[in-house]
CSV table of C-alpha atoms and ligand atoms in Angstrom, one decimal:
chain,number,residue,atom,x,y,z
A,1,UNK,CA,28.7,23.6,49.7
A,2,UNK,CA,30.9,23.3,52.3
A,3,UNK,CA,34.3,21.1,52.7
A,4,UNK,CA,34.5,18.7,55.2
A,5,UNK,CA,37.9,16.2,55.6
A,6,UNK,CA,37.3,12.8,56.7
A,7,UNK,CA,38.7,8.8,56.8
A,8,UNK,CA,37.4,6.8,53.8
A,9,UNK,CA,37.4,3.5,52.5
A,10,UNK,CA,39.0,4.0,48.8
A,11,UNK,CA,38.8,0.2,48.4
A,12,UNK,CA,37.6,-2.8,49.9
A,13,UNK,CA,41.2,-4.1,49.9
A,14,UNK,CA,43.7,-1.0,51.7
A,15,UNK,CA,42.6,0.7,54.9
A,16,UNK,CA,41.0,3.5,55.6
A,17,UNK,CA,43.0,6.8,54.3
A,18,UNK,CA,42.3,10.7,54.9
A,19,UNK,CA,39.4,11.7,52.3
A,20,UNK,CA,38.0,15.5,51.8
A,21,UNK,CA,34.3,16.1,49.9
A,22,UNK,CA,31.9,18.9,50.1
A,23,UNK,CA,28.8,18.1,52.1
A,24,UNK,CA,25.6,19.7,50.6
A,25,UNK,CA,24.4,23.5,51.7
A,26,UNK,CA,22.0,23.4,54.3
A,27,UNK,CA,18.4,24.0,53.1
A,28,UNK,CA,15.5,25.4,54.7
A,29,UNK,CA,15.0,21.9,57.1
A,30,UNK,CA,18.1,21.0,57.7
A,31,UNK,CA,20.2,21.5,60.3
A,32,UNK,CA,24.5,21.5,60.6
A,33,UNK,CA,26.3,19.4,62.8
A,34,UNK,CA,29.7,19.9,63.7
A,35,UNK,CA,31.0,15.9,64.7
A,36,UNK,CA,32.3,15.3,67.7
A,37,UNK,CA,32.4,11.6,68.2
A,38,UNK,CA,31.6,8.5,66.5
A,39,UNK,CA,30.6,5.3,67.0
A,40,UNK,CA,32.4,2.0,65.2
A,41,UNK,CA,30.0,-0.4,63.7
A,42,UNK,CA,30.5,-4.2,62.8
A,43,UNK,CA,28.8,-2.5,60.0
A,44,UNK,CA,30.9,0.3,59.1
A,45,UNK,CA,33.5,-2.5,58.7
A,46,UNK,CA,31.7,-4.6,56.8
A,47,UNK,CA,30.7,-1.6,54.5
A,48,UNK,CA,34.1,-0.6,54.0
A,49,UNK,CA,35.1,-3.8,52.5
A,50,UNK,CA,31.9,-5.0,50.7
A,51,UNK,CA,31.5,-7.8,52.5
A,52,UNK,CA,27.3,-7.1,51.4
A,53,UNK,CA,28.4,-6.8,47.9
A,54,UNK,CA,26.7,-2.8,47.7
A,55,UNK,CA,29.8,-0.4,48.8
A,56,UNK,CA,30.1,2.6,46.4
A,57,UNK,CA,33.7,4.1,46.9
A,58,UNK,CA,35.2,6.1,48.2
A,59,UNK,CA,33.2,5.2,51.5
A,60,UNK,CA,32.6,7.5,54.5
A,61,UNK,CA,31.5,5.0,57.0
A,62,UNK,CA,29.6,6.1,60.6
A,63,UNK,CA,26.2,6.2,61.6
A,64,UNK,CA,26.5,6.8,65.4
A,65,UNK,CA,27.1,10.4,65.3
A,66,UNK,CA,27.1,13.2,68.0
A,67,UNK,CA,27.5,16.9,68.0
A,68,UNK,CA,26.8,20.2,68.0
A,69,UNK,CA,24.6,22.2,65.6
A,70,UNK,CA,26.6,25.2,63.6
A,71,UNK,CA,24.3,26.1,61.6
A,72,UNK,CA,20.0,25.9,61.2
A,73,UNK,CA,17.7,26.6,58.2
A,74,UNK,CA,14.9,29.3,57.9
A,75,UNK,CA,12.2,26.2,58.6
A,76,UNK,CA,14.4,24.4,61.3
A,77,UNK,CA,12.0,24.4,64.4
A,78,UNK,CA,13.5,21.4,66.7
A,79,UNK,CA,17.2,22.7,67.2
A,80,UNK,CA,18.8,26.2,67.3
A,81,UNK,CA,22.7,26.9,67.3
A,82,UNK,CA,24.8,25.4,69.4
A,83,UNK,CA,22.2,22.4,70.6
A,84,UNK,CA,23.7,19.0,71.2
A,85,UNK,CA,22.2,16.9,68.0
A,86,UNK,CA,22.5,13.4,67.4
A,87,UNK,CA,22.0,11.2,63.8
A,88,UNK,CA,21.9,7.4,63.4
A,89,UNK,CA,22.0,5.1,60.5
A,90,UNK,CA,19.0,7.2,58.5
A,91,UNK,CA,19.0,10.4,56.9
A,92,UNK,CA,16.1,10.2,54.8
A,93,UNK,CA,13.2,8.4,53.9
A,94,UNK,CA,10.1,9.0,51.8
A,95,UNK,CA,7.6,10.2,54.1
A,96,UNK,CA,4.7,8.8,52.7
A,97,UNK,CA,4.3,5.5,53.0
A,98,UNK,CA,2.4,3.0,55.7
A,99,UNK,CA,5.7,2.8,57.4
A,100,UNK,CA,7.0,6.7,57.8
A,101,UNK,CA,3.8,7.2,58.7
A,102,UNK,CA,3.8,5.2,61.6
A,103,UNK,CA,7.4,6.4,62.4
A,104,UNK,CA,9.1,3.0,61.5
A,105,UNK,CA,11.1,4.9,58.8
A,106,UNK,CA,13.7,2.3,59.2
A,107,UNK,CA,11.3,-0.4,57.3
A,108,UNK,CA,10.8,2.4,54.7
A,109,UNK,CA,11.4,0.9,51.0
A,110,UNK,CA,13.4,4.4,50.0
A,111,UNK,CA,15.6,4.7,53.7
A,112,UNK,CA,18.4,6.9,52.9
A,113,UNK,CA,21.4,5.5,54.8
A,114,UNK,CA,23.4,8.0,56.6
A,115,UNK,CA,26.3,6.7,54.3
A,116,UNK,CA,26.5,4.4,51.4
A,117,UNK,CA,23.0,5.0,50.1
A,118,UNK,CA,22.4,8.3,47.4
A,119,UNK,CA,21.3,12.0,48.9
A,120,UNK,CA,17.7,12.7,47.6
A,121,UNK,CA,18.7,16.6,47.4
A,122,UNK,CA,21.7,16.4,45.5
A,123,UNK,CA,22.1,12.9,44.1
A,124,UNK,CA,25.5,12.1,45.2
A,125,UNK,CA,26.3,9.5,47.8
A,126,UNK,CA,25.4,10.0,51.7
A,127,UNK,CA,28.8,10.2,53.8
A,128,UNK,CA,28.8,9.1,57.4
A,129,UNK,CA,30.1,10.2,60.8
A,130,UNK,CA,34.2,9.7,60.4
A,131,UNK,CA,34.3,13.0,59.5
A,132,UNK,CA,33.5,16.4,61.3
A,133,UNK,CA,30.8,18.2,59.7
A,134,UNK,CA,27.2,16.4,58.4
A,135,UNK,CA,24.0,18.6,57.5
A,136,UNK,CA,20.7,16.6,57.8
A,137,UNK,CA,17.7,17.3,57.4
A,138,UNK,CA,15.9,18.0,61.2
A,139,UNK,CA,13.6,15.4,60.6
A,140,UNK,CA,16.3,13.2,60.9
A,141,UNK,CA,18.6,14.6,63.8
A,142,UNK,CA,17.9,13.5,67.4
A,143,UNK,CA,18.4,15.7,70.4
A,144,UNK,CA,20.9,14.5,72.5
A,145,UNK,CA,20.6,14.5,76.6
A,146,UNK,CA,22.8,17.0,78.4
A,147,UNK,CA,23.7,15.1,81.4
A,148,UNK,CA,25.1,12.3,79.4
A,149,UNK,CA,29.2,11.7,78.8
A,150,UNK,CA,28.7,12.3,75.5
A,151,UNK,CA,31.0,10.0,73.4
A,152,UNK,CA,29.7,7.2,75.4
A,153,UNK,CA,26.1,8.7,74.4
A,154,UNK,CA,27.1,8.0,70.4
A,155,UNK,CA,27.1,4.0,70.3
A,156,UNK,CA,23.7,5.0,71.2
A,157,UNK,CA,22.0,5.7,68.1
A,158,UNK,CA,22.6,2.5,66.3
A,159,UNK,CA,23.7,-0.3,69.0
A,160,UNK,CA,21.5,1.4,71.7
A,161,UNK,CA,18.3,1.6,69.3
A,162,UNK,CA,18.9,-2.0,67.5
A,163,UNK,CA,18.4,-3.6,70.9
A,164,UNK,CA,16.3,-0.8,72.6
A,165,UNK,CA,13.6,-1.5,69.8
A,166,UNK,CA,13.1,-5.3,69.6
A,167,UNK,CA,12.8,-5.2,73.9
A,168,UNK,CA,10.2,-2.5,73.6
A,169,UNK,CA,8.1,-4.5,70.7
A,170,UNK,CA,7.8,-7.6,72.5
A,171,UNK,CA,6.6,-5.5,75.4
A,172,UNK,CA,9.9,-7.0,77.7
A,173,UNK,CA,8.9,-5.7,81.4
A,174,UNK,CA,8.4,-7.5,84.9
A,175,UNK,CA,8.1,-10.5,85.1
A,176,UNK,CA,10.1,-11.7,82.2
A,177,UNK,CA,12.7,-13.9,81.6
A,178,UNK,CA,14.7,-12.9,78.7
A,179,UNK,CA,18.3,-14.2,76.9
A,180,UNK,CA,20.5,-12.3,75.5
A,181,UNK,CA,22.8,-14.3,73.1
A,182,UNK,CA,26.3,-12.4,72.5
A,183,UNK,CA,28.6,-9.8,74.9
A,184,UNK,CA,29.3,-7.2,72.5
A,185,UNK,CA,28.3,-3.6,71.1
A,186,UNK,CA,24.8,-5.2,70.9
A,187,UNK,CA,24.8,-7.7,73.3
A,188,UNK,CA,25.8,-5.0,76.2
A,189,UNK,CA,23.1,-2.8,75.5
A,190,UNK,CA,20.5,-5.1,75.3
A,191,UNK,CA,21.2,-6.1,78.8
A,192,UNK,CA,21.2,-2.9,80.6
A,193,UNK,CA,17.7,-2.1,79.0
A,194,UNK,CA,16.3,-5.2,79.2
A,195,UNK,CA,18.0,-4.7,82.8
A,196,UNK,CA,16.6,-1.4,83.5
A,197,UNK,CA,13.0,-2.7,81.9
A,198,UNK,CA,13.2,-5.1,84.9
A,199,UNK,CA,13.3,-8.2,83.2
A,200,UNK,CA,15.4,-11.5,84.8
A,201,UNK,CA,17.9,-11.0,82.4
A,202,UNK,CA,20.3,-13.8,81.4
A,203,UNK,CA,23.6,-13.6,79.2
A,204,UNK,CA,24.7,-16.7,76.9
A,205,UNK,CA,27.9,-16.3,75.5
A,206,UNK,CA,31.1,-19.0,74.5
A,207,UNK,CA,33.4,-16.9,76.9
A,208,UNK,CA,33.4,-18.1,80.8
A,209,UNK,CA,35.6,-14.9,80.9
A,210,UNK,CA,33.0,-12.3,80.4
A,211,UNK,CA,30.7,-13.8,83.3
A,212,UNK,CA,31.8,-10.7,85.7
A,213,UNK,CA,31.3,-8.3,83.4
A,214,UNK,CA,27.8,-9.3,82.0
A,215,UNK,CA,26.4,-8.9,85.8
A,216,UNK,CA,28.3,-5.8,86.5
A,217,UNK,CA,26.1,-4.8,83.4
A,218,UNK,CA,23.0,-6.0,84.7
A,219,UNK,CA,22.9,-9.8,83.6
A,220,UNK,CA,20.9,-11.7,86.6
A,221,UNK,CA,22.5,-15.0,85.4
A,222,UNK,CA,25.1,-16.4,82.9
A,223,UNK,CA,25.1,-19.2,80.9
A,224,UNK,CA,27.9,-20.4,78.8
A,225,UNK,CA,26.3,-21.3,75.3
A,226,UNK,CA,29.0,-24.4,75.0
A,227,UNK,CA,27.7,-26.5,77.9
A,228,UNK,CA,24.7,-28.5,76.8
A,229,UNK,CA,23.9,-29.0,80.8
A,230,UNK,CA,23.6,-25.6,81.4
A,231,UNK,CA,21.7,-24.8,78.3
A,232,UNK,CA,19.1,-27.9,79.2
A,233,UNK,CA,18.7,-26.3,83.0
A,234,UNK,CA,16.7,-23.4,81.2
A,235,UNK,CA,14.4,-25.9,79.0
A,236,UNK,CA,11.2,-23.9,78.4
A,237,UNK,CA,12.2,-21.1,80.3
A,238,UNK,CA,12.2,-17.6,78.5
A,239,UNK,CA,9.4,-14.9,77.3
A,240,UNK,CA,12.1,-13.9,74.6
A,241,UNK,CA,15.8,-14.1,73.9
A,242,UNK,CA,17.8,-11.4,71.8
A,243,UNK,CA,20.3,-13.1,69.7
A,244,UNK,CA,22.8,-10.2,68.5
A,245,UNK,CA,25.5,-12.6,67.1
A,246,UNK,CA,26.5,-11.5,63.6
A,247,UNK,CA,28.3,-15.0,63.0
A,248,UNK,CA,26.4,-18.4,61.7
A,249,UNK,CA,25.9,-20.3,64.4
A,250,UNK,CA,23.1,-23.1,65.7
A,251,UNK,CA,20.0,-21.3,66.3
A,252,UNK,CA,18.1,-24.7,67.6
A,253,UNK,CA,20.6,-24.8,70.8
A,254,UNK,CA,18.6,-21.4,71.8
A,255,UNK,CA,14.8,-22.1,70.8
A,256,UNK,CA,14.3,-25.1,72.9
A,257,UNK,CA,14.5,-22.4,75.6
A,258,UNK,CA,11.7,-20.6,74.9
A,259,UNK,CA,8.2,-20.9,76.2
A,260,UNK,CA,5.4,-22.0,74.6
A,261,UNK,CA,4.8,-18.8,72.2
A,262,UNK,CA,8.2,-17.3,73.2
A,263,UNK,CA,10.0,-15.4,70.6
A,264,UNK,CA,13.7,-15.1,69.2
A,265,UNK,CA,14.6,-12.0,67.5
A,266,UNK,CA,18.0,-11.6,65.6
A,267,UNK,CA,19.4,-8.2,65.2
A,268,UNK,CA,23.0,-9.4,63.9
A,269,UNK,CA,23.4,-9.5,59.9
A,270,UNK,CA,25.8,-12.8,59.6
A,271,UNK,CA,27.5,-12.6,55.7
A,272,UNK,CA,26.5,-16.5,55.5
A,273,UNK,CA,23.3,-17.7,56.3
A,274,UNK,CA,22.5,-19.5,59.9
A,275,UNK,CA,21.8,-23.5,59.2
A,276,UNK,CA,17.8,-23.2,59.3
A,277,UNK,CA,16.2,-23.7,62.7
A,278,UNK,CA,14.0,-27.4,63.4
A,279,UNK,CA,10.5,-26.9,62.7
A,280,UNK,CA,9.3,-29.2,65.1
A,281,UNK,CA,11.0,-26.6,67.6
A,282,UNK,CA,8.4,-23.8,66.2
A,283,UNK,CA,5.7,-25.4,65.8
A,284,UNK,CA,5.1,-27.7,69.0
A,285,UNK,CA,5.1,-24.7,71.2
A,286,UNK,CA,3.8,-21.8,68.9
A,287,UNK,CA,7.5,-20.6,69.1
A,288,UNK,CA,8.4,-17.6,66.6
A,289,UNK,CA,11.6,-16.6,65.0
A,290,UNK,CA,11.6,-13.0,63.9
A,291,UNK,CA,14.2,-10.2,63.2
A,292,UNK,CA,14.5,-6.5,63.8
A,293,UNK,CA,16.3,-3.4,62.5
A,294,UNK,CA,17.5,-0.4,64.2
A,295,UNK,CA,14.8,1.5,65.6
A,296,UNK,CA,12.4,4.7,64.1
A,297,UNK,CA,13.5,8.0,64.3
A,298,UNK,CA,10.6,8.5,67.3
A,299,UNK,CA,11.6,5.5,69.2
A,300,UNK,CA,15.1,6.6,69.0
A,301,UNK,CA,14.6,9.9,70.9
A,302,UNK,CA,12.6,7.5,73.3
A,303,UNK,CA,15.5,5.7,73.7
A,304,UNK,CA,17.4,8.2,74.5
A,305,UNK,CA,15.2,10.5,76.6
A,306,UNK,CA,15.2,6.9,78.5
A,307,UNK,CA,18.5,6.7,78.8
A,308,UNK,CA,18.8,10.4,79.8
A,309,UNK,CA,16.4,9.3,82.8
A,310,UNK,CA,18.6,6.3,83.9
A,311,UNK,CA,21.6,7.5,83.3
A,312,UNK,CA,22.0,4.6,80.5
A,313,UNK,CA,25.5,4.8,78.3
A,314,UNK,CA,27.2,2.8,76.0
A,315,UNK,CA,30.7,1.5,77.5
A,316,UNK,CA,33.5,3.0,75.4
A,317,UNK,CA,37.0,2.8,74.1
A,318,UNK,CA,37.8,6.7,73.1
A,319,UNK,CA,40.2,6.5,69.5
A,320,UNK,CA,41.5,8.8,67.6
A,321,UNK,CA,40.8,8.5,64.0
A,322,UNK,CA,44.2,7.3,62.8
A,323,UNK,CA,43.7,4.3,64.8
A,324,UNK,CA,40.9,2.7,62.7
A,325,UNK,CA,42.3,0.1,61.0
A,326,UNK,CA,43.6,-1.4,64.0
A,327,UNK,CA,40.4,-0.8,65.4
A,328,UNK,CA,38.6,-2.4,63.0
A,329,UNK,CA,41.2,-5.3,63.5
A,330,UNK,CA,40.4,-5.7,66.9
A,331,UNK,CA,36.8,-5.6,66.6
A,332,UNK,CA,37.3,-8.4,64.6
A,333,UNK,CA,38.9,-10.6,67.4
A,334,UNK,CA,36.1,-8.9,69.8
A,335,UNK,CA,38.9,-7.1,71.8
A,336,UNK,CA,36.8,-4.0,72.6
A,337,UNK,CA,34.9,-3.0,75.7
A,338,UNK,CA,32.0,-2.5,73.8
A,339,UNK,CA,32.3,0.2,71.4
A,340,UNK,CA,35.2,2.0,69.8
A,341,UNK,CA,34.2,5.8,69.5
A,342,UNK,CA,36.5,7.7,67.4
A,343,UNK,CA,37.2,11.8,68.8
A,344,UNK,CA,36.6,13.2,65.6
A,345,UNK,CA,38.9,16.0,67.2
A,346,UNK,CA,41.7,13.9,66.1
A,347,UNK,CA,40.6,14.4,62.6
A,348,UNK,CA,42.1,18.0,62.0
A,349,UNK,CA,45.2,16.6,62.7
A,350,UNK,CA,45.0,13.7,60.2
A,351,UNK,CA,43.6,16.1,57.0
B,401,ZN,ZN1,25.4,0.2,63.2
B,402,ZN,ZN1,8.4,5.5,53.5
């Protein structure tokens, strides 16, 4: 066993606090990581305050975790010392099943969570990526491109994949028109790939101030969600639409928009249910409604391999790790520019 310090929720109520644990010795498949930056998750938050009702404490939050491998078992094939290695929001799963073996691990019905869920080796919980040292088994680690800035690479494996994933399913290319509902850690993402997939891509957000920004990203056009006129100017219009909003809102102002047999996918988790869409707005034009999560652990070294190619990032705001609550606080009030990723650097001092 080896020590490792980190921040952890202690209690949905008080703020994230300095936390030390031992992670698990590193077996024949797995690999050590030494962290150098994580990613902040509207998940991570939620988490930490059990706003799902299923936090274990003390809670390690983190899933979007990059570094360097210290250390390799006798089996470990895929990474040697000193590799760049990546891990997202799975550690585990049971191998077996229809879905591991068709590399959607993520739909697995035993996913181990990278934190928050229970180790299969030891039994203890899983503790995520605010902390700066993770073994994992090498099934479950991603290389991670060279020519990439890499803290901006870490928002990657969860808000890069969760959109990456959907706009690769529905097959999103030329010739497409496709919506992306919401200008945050997901909503920025899904336009540069849909974006770099060479779709006409088109941003809907409440906020006439992020207009600029969403076609410096790659947006071809913006609408803002608030004005009925400019919603009704895209009647009938789109091949799919991405909604990443993680709040209840009014999913009937968006499926009007579709095509006949166009589809909405959501990839936010609100904590209270959406007000159920019209069926007559399914049904007269074979429209779907669907949802996705994350991506498999195949897809997501697509993704990145992808992004390696295009020189695809996340856009960042660097923290150190004493600024998380605040963080968290902000994220909150969407003030980030897209992604808080903590320098885990900043952890020594801290423990
Ligand atoms: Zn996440
Ligand atoms: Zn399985």
């Amino acid at each position: 066993m080896t020590k490792a310090i980190s921040y952890a929720a202690h209690d949905p109520k008080k703020p994230l606090a300095p936390f030390s644990f031992e992670r698990r010795d590193v077996g024949a498949g797995d690999v050590a990581i030494e962290i150098l930056y994580c990613g902040v998750c509207h998940s991570d938050l939620h988490q930490a305050r059990d706003e799902w009702g299923n936090s274990t404490f003390p809670l390690v939050p983190g899933h979007e975790i990059v570094g360097r491998v210290t250390q390799v078992g006798n089996a470990v094939t895929k990474f040697k010392v000193g590799d760049l290695a990546g891990v997202g929001c799975m550690v585990d799963a049971c191998g077996t099943c229809p879905d591991c073996n068709q590399g959607l691990e993520q739909y697995c019905n035993h996913t181990v969570f990278t934190y928050n869920s229970l180790d299969k080796h030891t039994g203890n919980p899983t503790y995520g990526g605010y902390s700066n040292l993770i073994v994992v088994d090498q099934r479950f680690t991603l290389k991670i491109p060279e020519n990439l800035e890499l803290a901006a690479v870490a928002p990657l494996l969860c808000a890069g994949i969760t959109t990456y994933s959907p706009l690769r399913h529905w097959k999103i290319g030329k010739g497409h028109k496709v919506g992306v509902v919401g200008l945050g850690g997901l909503g920025h993402m899904a336009i540069k790939f849909s974006h770099a997939f060479g779709a006409h891509t088109v941003l809907f957000t409440t906020s006439p101030g992020k207009a600029e920004d969403a076609r410096r990203l790659g947006a071809d056009e913006v609408v803002i969600s608030k004005n009925p006129e400019e919603l009704q100017a895209h009647l009938q219009s789109f091949d799919f639409i991405l909604n990443t909003v993680a709040a209840p809102h009014n999913l009937d102002q968006f499926m009007p928009l579709l095509k006949r047999d166009g589809t909405m996918c959501l990839v936010g988790v609100p904590d209270s249910p959406h007000p159920s869409p019209s069926i007559a707005n399914l049904i007269f034009k074979r429209r779907s409604l669907a949802g996705s999560l994350i991506g498999g652990i195949r897809e997501t070294q697509e993704m990145l391999d992808f992004c390696a190619e295009h020189n695809i990032t996340s856009d960042i705001e660097l923290i150190p790790i004493q600024e998380i609550n605040r963080a968290f606080e902000r994220m909150l009030r969407s003030d980030v520019k897209y992604r808080f990723v903590i320098d885990i650097a900043s952890l020594k001092q801290a423990a």
